[in-house]
Short mmCIF file of C-alpha atoms (C1' of nucleotides) in Angstrom, two decimals:
data_model
loop_
_atom_site.label_atom_id
_atom_site.label_comp_id
_atom_site.label_asym_id
_atom_site.label_seq_id
_atom_site.Cartn_x
_atom_site.Cartn_y
_atom_site.Cartn_z
CA MET A 1 185.36 36.91 117.52
CA ALA A 2 183.97 38.63 120.17
CA ARG A 3 180.35 37.83 121.79
CA THR A 4 179.58 34.17 121.36
CA ALA A 5 176.66 32.55 120.33
CA GLY A 6 173.59 32.05 123.29
CA SER A 7 175.72 34.17 125.24
CA HIS A 8 174.08 35.38 128.57
CA SER A 9 174.88 36.74 131.72
CA ALA A 10 171.96 35.01 133.81
CA LEU A 11 173.85 31.91 132.31
CA THR A 12 177.59 32.85 132.67
CA ALA A 13 177.30 33.89 136.00
CA PRO A 14 176.26 30.86 137.96
CA ARG A 15 178.63 28.67 135.81
CA ILE A 16 181.99 30.75 136.78
CA ARG A 17 181.12 30.35 140.56
CA GLU A 18 180.21 26.66 139.97
CA ALA A 19 183.54 25.94 138.14
CA ALA A 20 185.41 28.48 140.73
CA GLN A 21 184.13 26.65 143.51
CA ALA A 22 185.03 23.11 142.08
CA LEU A 23 188.16 24.29 141.11
CA PHE A 24 189.17 25.99 144.32
CA ALA A 25 187.61 22.71 146.41
CA GLN A 26 189.91 20.40 144.53
CA HIS A 27 193.02 22.05 143.82
CA GLY A 28 193.14 25.58 146.33
CA TYR A 29 192.75 29.22 145.79
CA ALA A 30 196.34 29.49 145.23
CA ALA A 31 196.92 26.79 142.84
CA VAL A 32 194.17 27.81 140.55
CA SER A 33 194.52 30.12 137.90
CA MET A 34 191.82 32.26 136.40
CA ARG A 35 192.60 30.69 133.09
CA GLN A 36 191.85 27.54 134.48
CA ILE A 37 188.14 28.42 135.40
CA ALA A 38 187.76 30.17 132.44
CA ALA A 39 188.48 27.01 130.45
CA GLU A 40 186.23 25.18 132.84
CA VAL A 41 183.32 27.63 131.99
CA GLY A 42 184.34 27.63 127.95
CA VAL A 43 185.18 31.34 127.94
CA GLN A 44 188.40 33.46 127.59
CA VAL A 45 190.05 34.86 130.52
CA GLY A 46 188.91 38.49 130.06
CA ALA A 47 185.05 37.90 130.03
CA LEU A 48 185.73 36.18 133.89
CA TYR A 49 186.19 40.24 134.68
CA ASN A 50 182.62 41.10 133.32
CA TYR A 51 181.72 39.28 136.56
CA THR A 52 184.17 39.33 139.30
CA SER A 53 186.70 42.55 139.97
CA ASP A 54 189.24 40.17 140.83
CA LYS A 55 189.74 36.81 141.95
CA GLN A 56 189.87 37.48 145.67
CA SER A 57 186.36 38.63 145.84
CA LEU A 58 185.43 35.55 143.55
CA LEU A 59 186.73 33.64 146.67
CA PHE A 60 184.95 35.97 149.14
CA ASP A 61 181.65 35.87 147.11
CA LEU A 62 181.84 32.03 147.44
CA MET A 63 182.62 32.10 151.22
CA SER A 64 180.12 35.01 152.71
CA SER A 65 177.11 33.33 150.37
CA HIS A 66 177.89 30.14 151.98
CA LEU A 67 177.80 31.35 155.40
CA ASP A 68 174.58 33.31 154.57
CA ASP A 69 172.98 30.07 153.19
CA LEU A 70 174.30 28.59 156.54
CA LEU A 71 172.97 30.94 159.00
CA SER A 72 169.56 31.61 157.32
CA ALA A 73 169.23 27.99 157.16
CA ARG A 74 169.58 26.93 160.63
CA ALA A 75 167.53 30.36 161.54
CA GLU A 76 164.69 28.99 159.55
CA ASP A 77 165.16 25.26 160.88
CA GLN A 78 165.80 25.96 164.50
CA THR A 79 161.97 25.72 166.10
CA GLU A 80 162.67 23.66 169.29
CA ALA A 81 163.21 25.58 172.59
CA ASP A 82 163.87 22.89 175.14
CA PRO A 83 167.73 22.55 175.08
CA VAL A 84 167.75 18.64 174.15
CA GLN A 85 165.46 19.03 171.39
CA ALA A 86 167.30 22.16 170.36
CA LEU A 87 170.94 20.24 170.53
CA GLU A 88 169.25 17.26 168.35
CA GLN A 89 167.97 19.61 165.97
CA PHE A 90 171.22 21.35 165.79
CA THR A 91 173.28 18.10 165.19
CA ARG A 92 171.23 16.52 162.59
CA PHE A 93 170.83 20.00 160.77
CA HIS A 94 174.51 20.53 161.29
CA ILE A 95 175.02 17.06 159.15
CA ARG A 96 172.76 17.63 156.61
CA PHE A 97 173.45 20.94 155.65
CA HIS A 98 177.01 20.22 155.47
CA ALA A 99 176.99 17.10 153.84
CA ARG A 100 175.10 18.90 150.98
CA ARG A 101 177.84 21.26 149.92
CA PRO A 102 180.98 19.48 150.61
CA ASP A 103 183.21 21.86 148.12
CA ALA A 104 181.35 24.91 149.91
CA VAL A 105 182.40 23.87 153.24
CA PHE A 106 185.89 22.90 152.63
CA ILE A 107 186.53 26.28 151.14
CA ALA A 108 185.20 27.70 154.16
CA TYR A 109 187.77 25.92 156.21
CA MET A 110 190.64 25.72 153.79
CA GLU A 111 190.89 29.30 152.38
CA LEU A 112 190.51 31.31 155.22
CA ARG A 113 194.18 32.27 155.15
CA ASN A 114 193.91 33.50 151.77
CA LEU A 115 191.17 36.29 152.74
CA THR A 116 192.28 39.56 152.89
CA PRO A 117 192.89 41.08 156.45
CA GLU A 118 189.17 42.87 155.78
CA ASN A 119 187.28 39.80 154.44
CA PHE A 120 188.70 37.45 156.89
CA ALA A 121 187.08 39.53 159.82
CA THR A 122 183.95 39.47 158.00
CA ILE A 123 183.70 35.61 157.36
CA GLU A 124 184.98 35.26 160.83
CA ALA A 125 182.40 37.02 162.43
CA MET A 126 179.71 35.32 160.41
CA ARG A 127 181.09 31.84 161.76
CA ARG A 128 181.30 33.02 165.12
CA ARG A 129 177.64 33.79 164.89
CA TYR A 130 176.78 30.31 164.05
CA GLU A 131 179.04 28.95 166.75
CA ASP A 132 177.18 31.15 168.93
CA GLY A 133 174.34 29.52 168.46
CA LEU A 134 175.14 26.12 169.55
CA SER A 135 177.02 27.59 172.88
CA ALA A 136 173.45 29.39 173.79
CA ILE A 137 172.05 25.98 173.56
CA LEU A 138 174.80 24.22 175.63
CA ARG A 139 174.20 27.46 178.07
CA ASP A 140 170.51 26.97 178.18
CA GLY A 141 170.98 23.28 179.22
CA GLN A 142 173.28 24.14 181.54
CA ALA A 143 171.19 26.54 183.69
CA GLN A 144 168.48 24.38 183.66
CA GLY A 145 170.28 21.55 184.61
CA ALA A 146 169.44 19.38 181.61
CA PHE A 147 173.21 19.31 180.73
CA ARG A 148 175.88 18.40 182.48
CA ILE A 149 178.94 20.51 181.00
CA GLN A 150 182.15 21.40 182.56
CA ASP A 151 183.27 24.45 179.86
CA ALA A 152 180.48 25.44 177.56
CA ARG A 153 183.01 27.19 175.10
CA VAL A 154 185.10 24.27 174.65
CA ALA A 155 182.09 21.78 174.39
CA THR A 156 181.01 23.99 171.60
CA MET A 157 184.24 23.84 169.87
CA ALA A 158 184.49 19.82 170.23
CA ILE A 159 181.27 19.29 169.09
CA ILE A 160 181.59 21.80 166.20
CA ALA A 161 184.63 19.95 165.42
CA MET A 162 183.57 16.60 165.54
CA LEU A 163 180.40 17.32 163.48
CA THR A 164 182.37 19.17 160.77
CA GLY A 165 184.57 16.10 160.55
CA VAL A 166 181.92 13.76 159.45
CA ASN A 167 182.56 15.70 155.85
CA THR A 168 186.43 14.30 155.60
CA TRP A 169 185.00 10.38 155.68
CA PHE A 170 181.44 10.74 154.94
CA ARG A 171 180.75 9.22 151.24
CA LYS A 172 177.11 8.68 150.06
CA THR A 173 178.22 5.55 148.29
CA GLY A 174 180.14 4.30 151.84
CA ARG A 175 178.83 2.31 154.56
CA LEU A 176 176.43 4.34 156.10
CA SER A 177 173.53 6.25 155.18
CA LEU A 178 173.45 10.04 155.92
CA SER A 179 170.57 9.50 158.47
CA GLU A 180 172.43 6.19 159.86
CA VAL A 181 175.51 8.54 160.57
CA GLU A 182 172.83 11.32 162.23
CA GLU A 183 171.55 8.62 164.70
CA ILE A 184 175.07 7.82 165.38
CA TYR A 185 176.07 11.37 166.25
CA TRP A 186 173.53 12.41 167.88
CA GLY A 187 173.78 9.50 170.14
CA MET A 188 177.04 10.42 170.57
CA ILE A 189 176.57 14.25 171.60
CA ARG A 190 173.66 13.10 173.77
CA ARG A 191 176.05 10.99 176.14
CA LEU A 192 178.71 13.84 175.89
CA VAL A 193 176.40 16.95 177.50
CA VAL A 194 173.06 15.40 178.42
CA ALA A 195 172.89 15.01 182.20
CA MET B 1 230.05 35.88 145.25
CA ALA B 2 229.80 32.57 146.12
CA ARG B 3 230.15 30.30 149.13
CA THR B 4 229.53 32.91 152.02
CA ALA B 5 231.25 33.14 155.37
CA GLY B 6 230.30 30.67 158.05
CA SER B 7 228.17 28.57 155.51
CA HIS B 8 227.41 25.12 156.71
CA SER B 9 225.02 22.27 155.47
CA ALA B 10 224.12 21.85 158.85
CA LEU B 11 223.29 24.81 159.98
CA THR B 12 221.41 25.73 156.35
CA ALA B 13 219.38 22.59 155.91
CA PRO B 14 217.34 23.20 159.35
CA ARG B 15 217.00 26.78 158.52
CA ILE B 16 215.64 25.62 155.24
CA ARG B 17 213.42 23.03 156.73
CA GLU B 18 212.18 25.58 159.51
CA ALA B 19 211.39 28.73 156.90
CA ALA B 20 209.74 26.47 154.66
CA GLN B 21 207.51 24.76 157.49
CA ALA B 22 206.73 28.40 158.99
CA LEU B 23 205.66 30.04 155.56
CA PHE B 24 203.28 27.08 154.49
CA ALA B 25 201.59 26.98 157.38
CA GLN B 26 200.96 30.67 157.31
CA HIS B 27 200.23 31.02 153.70
CA GLY B 28 199.99 27.45 151.98
CA TYR B 29 202.37 25.77 149.76
CA ALA B 30 201.02 26.73 146.57
CA ALA B 31 201.14 30.31 147.60
CA VAL B 32 204.74 30.62 148.79
CA SER B 33 207.54 30.72 146.48
CA MET B 34 210.95 29.28 146.63
CA ARG B 35 212.31 32.91 146.57
CA GLN B 36 210.36 33.46 149.47
CA ILE B 37 211.94 30.78 151.49
CA ALA B 38 215.25 31.40 150.11
CA ALA B 39 214.93 35.06 151.50
CA GLU B 40 213.70 33.70 154.82
CA VAL B 41 216.86 31.99 155.05
CA GLY B 42 219.16 34.58 153.91
CA VAL B 43 220.26 33.11 150.77
CA GLN B 44 219.65 33.10 146.93
CA VAL B 45 216.75 30.74 145.34
CA GLY B 46 219.68 28.29 143.99
CA ALA B 47 220.94 27.52 147.17
CA LEU B 48 217.71 25.92 147.99
CA TYR B 49 218.65 23.30 145.63
CA ASN B 50 221.53 22.03 147.28
CA TYR B 51 219.10 20.26 150.24
CA THR B 52 216.17 19.71 148.05
CA SER B 53 215.27 18.10 144.85
CA ASP B 54 212.09 20.36 144.21
CA LYS B 55 209.63 22.04 145.69
CA GLN B 56 206.99 19.23 145.95
CA SER B 57 209.84 16.90 148.17
CA LEU B 58 210.22 19.91 150.62
CA LEU B 59 206.58 19.76 151.38
CA PHE B 60 206.71 15.85 151.27
CA ASP B 61 209.66 15.70 153.65
CA LEU B 62 208.19 17.96 156.32
CA MET B 63 204.64 15.52 156.38
CA SER B 64 206.45 12.62 156.60
CA SER B 65 208.82 13.37 159.00
CA HIS B 66 205.98 14.89 161.16
CA LEU B 67 204.11 11.74 160.37
CA ASP B 68 207.10 9.63 161.52
CA ASP B 69 207.80 11.80 164.94
CA LEU B 70 204.16 11.22 165.92
CA LEU B 71 204.05 7.42 165.33
CA SER B 72 207.01 7.02 166.86
CA ALA B 73 206.69 9.58 170.15
CA ARG B 74 202.91 7.29 170.57
CA ALA B 75 204.45 4.02 169.70
CA GLU B 76 206.67 5.11 173.14
CA ASP B 77 204.24 6.63 175.14
CA GLN B 78 201.38 4.01 174.94
CA THR B 79 202.13 1.66 178.17
CA GLU B 80 198.70 1.06 179.12
CA ALA B 81 196.47 -2.38 178.68
CA ASP B 82 193.49 -1.37 180.06
CA PRO B 83 191.08 0.31 177.61
CA VAL B 84 189.92 3.13 180.02
CA GLN B 85 193.69 3.81 180.90
CA ALA B 86 194.71 3.55 177.47
CA LEU B 87 191.87 5.87 175.95
CA GLU B 88 192.94 8.28 178.29
CA GLN B 89 196.53 8.30 177.55
CA PHE B 90 195.88 8.49 173.95
CA THR B 91 193.61 11.78 174.54
CA ARG B 92 196.20 13.39 176.91
CA PHE B 93 198.93 12.21 174.14
CA HIS B 94 197.33 13.56 171.34
CA ILE B 95 196.58 16.97 172.70
CA ARG B 96 200.17 17.31 174.13
CA PHE B 97 201.70 16.31 170.88
CA HIS B 98 199.79 18.55 168.66
CA ALA B 99 199.81 21.52 170.46
CA ARG B 100 203.55 21.71 170.70
CA ARG B 101 203.82 21.90 166.72
CA PRO B 102 200.95 23.36 165.30
CA ASP B 103 202.56 24.21 161.88
CA ALA B 104 203.37 20.64 161.21
CA VAL B 105 200.16 19.44 162.16
CA PHE B 106 198.78 22.40 159.87
CA ILE B 107 200.25 21.61 156.76
CA ALA B 108 200.03 17.69 157.45
CA TYR B 109 195.97 18.39 157.33
CA MET B 110 195.72 21.29 154.86
CA GLU B 111 198.07 20.43 152.01
CA LEU B 112 197.11 17.02 151.14
CA ARG B 113 195.94 18.25 148.09
CA ASN B 114 199.08 19.18 146.61
CA LEU B 115 200.96 16.38 147.26
CA THR B 116 201.86 14.05 144.20
CA PRO B 117 199.49 10.89 143.76
CA GLU B 118 202.23 8.69 145.26
CA ASN B 119 203.52 10.87 148.13
CA PHE B 120 199.72 11.18 149.21
CA ALA B 121 199.34 7.61 149.27
CA THR B 122 202.27 7.49 151.58
CA ILE B 123 201.25 9.89 153.85
CA GLU B 124 197.45 8.59 154.23
CA ALA B 125 199.11 5.43 155.20
CA MET B 126 200.55 6.68 157.93
CA ARG B 127 197.78 8.69 158.88
CA ARG B 128 195.54 5.78 158.55
CA ARG B 129 198.12 3.94 161.10
CA TYR B 130 197.74 6.56 163.81
CA GLU B 131 193.81 5.98 163.52
CA ASP B 132 193.95 2.32 163.72
CA GLY B 133 195.48 2.64 166.87
CA LEU B 134 192.98 4.28 168.22
CA SER B 135 190.28 1.89 166.65
CA ALA B 136 191.99 -0.64 168.09
CA ILE B 137 191.61 0.70 171.85
CA LEU B 138 188.10 1.53 171.19
CA ARG B 139 187.55 -1.84 169.93
CA ASP B 140 188.99 -3.53 172.88
CA GLY B 141 187.17 -2.03 175.56
CA GLN B 142 184.19 -2.66 173.31
CA ALA B 143 184.94 -6.73 173.47
CA GLN B 144 185.75 -6.39 177.18
CA GLY B 145 182.40 -4.65 177.69
CA ALA B 146 183.85 -1.47 179.13
CA PHE B 147 182.97 0.96 176.54
CA ARG B 148 179.74 1.53 174.96
CA ILE B 149 180.02 2.20 171.48
CA GLN B 150 177.52 2.04 168.50
CA ASP B 151 180.19 2.19 165.73
CA ALA B 152 183.60 2.07 166.34
CA ARG B 153 185.01 3.51 163.16
CA VAL B 154 182.37 6.26 163.59
CA ALA B 155 183.16 6.89 167.13
CA THR B 156 186.95 7.04 166.00
CA MET B 157 186.70 9.60 163.39
CA ALA B 158 184.62 11.73 165.81
CA ILE B 159 187.16 11.49 168.83
CA ILE B 160 190.35 12.35 166.21
CA ALA B 161 188.19 15.42 164.71
CA MET B 162 187.55 16.81 168.17
CA LEU B 163 190.97 16.47 169.43
CA THR B 164 192.58 17.62 166.44
CA GLY B 165 190.20 20.71 166.73
CA VAL B 166 192.08 21.92 169.94
CA ASN B 167 194.81 23.35 167.43
CA THR B 168 192.33 25.59 165.89
CA TRP B 169 191.04 27.26 168.95
CA PHE B 170 193.58 26.74 171.86
CA ARG B 171 196.52 29.54 172.47
CA LYS B 172 199.17 29.17 175.16
CA THR B 173 198.43 32.59 176.50
CA GLY B 174 194.34 32.04 176.32
CA ARG B 175 191.73 31.50 179.27
CA LEU B 176 192.86 27.68 180.02
CA SER B 177 196.16 26.26 180.51
CA LEU B 178 197.08 23.14 177.91
CA SER B 179 196.58 20.56 181.17
CA GLU B 180 192.87 21.96 182.07
CA VAL B 181 192.17 21.47 178.60
CA GLU B 182 193.51 17.92 178.71
CA GLU B 183 191.36 17.29 181.72
CA ILE B 184 188.09 19.00 179.69
CA TYR B 185 188.35 16.64 176.74
CA TRP B 186 189.14 13.61 179.07
CA GLY B 187 186.03 14.29 180.73
CA MET B 188 184.17 14.24 177.41
CA ILE B 189 185.30 11.19 175.88
CA ARG B 190 185.23 9.32 178.69
CA ARG B 191 181.01 10.19 178.66
CA LEU B 192 180.97 9.49 175.11
CA VAL B 193 182.39 6.02 175.21
CA VAL B 194 182.92 4.69 179.06
CA ALA B 195 180.07 2.02 179.17
"C1'" DC C 1 165.66 46.74 110.13
"C1'" DC C 2 168.31 49.35 112.81
"C1'" DT C 3 170.55 50.84 116.84
"C1'" DT C 4 172.12 50.26 121.28
"C1'" DG C 5 174.20 47.95 124.76
"C1'" DA C 6 175.50 43.32 126.42
"C1'" DT C 7 178.98 40.05 126.13
"C1'" DC C 8 183.19 38.05 124.79
"C1'" DT C 9 187.76 37.73 122.07
"C1'" DG C 10 192.72 38.43 121.47
"C1'" DA C 11 196.45 40.68 122.62
"C1'" DA C 12 199.20 42.72 125.65
"C1'" DC C 13 201.33 44.11 130.30
"C1'" DG C 14 204.92 43.21 134.08
"C1'" DA C 15 205.90 40.70 137.37
"C1'" DC C 16 206.55 36.33 139.10
"C1'" DT C 17 207.00 31.19 138.56
"C1'" DG C 18 210.22 26.54 139.52
"C1'" DT C 19 214.74 24.82 138.34
"C1'" DT C 20 219.26 24.95 136.08
"C1'" DC C 21 224.34 25.93 135.94
"C1'" DA C 22 228.46 27.89 135.30
"C1'" DG C 23 231.51 30.46 138.09
"C1'" DT C 24 233.52 32.19 142.75
"C1'" DT C 25 234.45 31.78 147.34
"C1'" DA C 26 235.60 29.93 152.10
"C1'" DC C 27 236.46 25.85 154.63
"C1'" DA C 28 239.13 21.80 155.80
"C1'" DA C 29 242.32 18.12 155.17
"C1'" DC C 30 246.84 17.74 154.32
"C1'" DG D 1 250.35 27.16 151.67
"C1'" DT D 2 248.17 24.25 148.69
"C1'" DT D 3 244.90 21.78 147.28
"C1'" DG D 4 240.10 19.71 146.98
"C1'" DT D 5 235.15 20.16 147.80
"C1'" DA D 6 231.33 22.20 149.93
"C1'" DA D 7 228.53 26.17 150.02
"C1'" DC D 8 226.93 29.58 147.71
"C1'" DT D 9 225.73 33.54 143.77
"C1'" DG D 10 224.21 35.40 139.85
"C1'" DA D 11 221.62 35.04 136.01
"C1'" DA D 12 219.26 32.98 132.90
"C1'" DC D 13 215.36 30.05 130.83
"C1'" DA D 14 210.81 28.90 129.17
"C1'" DG D 15 206.20 29.10 131.42
"C1'" DT D 16 202.37 31.10 134.08
"C1'" DC D 17 200.42 34.68 136.81
"C1'" DG D 18 196.57 38.05 137.52
"C1'" DT D 19 194.64 42.16 134.98
"C1'" DT D 20 193.24 45.18 131.13
"C1'" DC D 21 190.83 46.87 126.86
"C1'" DA D 22 190.07 48.12 122.26
"C1'" DG D 23 187.55 45.78 118.85
"C1'" DA D 24 184.32 42.13 117.44
"C1'" DT D 25 179.97 40.00 117.67
"C1'" DC D 26 175.21 38.86 118.97
"C1'" DA D 27 170.55 39.77 121.43
"C1'" DA D 28 166.93 42.55 122.29
"C1'" DG D 29 163.89 46.66 122.04
"C1'" DG D 30 161.83 50.26 119.24
#
DNA sequence: CCTTGATCTGAACGACTGTTCAGTTACAAC
DNA sequence: GTTGTAACTGAACAGTCGTTCAGATCAAGG
């Protein structure tokens, strides 16, 4: 046996990414073997190495492309200049974006310690850029007197933790729809910071 | 060689727990081998099995005793009946308790997926009991008109996520002391729910 | 139709995994 | 001082790990 019928890199490459993402999210990077990923794709282990140099790159690529998506999607989404409206836009964006890709989000938060130091630094910088976007809104509103915030950096961490926490309990089939969740969280965050 | 000088189960048992806790927190359960734990304790692998039936039990014991500590410490701490004061007490308790044992907290949140289904159910029930304590305070305050909350269950998740998030950024050597952090968070949570 | 390159298999590499256990030594009680 | 047992070593077990690569097969272009 060798090359199989219908095989094509344009098909196999995304299937490997999807399999790795699903398995990493479910069992954790360290607990998933290359052979499990290959089996999920329907291929032998060796074939994976036509698409990734090693297991670590597979993880890093998943995380960095997730954060790329996050940063560019947010750059495109953010249109409001008024701090209050900008904060509402951020809140709704964050909830919607993260609810749509739970596996990628989960990996980006859980597998940081399995990155090599260089890869970790890269990912951490991207995450920091995203957080800084929220900090900027909060400081803006603070300067304009629209927000009443004791400590902008702490408020940033609190709001992000609160919003990202949605992914731990939200289920599409649950009691609340995603837009109801959006409403409730925007209500809470407004009370938290708006003067 | 066999039994080593000065060896005693009362000494070795806690050293194994501490080594496992530190290593699991740093590298993750799946990425840590029994041989690494043994090396940290200064013992051969086989000796570990005088203290634990298997690796899974080691993880489960760490997690369940952490949650036992959490539940009993909180039961002892909670004295206030007034909803606003009870919520303040909860806020300060949560921050203090979690800041003191970052490794145990980290493991309890990150390694849930590495538990067997039975062990997972046990741990999840304990965590749920803790959350229910906060929910009870919120519903109490809602019933008495002291709190203005749109959805008590969502508010519970939001507050817990916000508070537990402190562990991801707080450092003893950082800009803020723990009691300053307590103050800031209680300020935010008060605004979030108090009518 | 043939050739070239893309794609995958099958097998192998050495290293590491969790777990068991017979044998050895130190300690505690008498 | 002897004895019983608590505590540990050292070696072994059968698997699994990530990674490499020669060789086989398919797809596509001339």
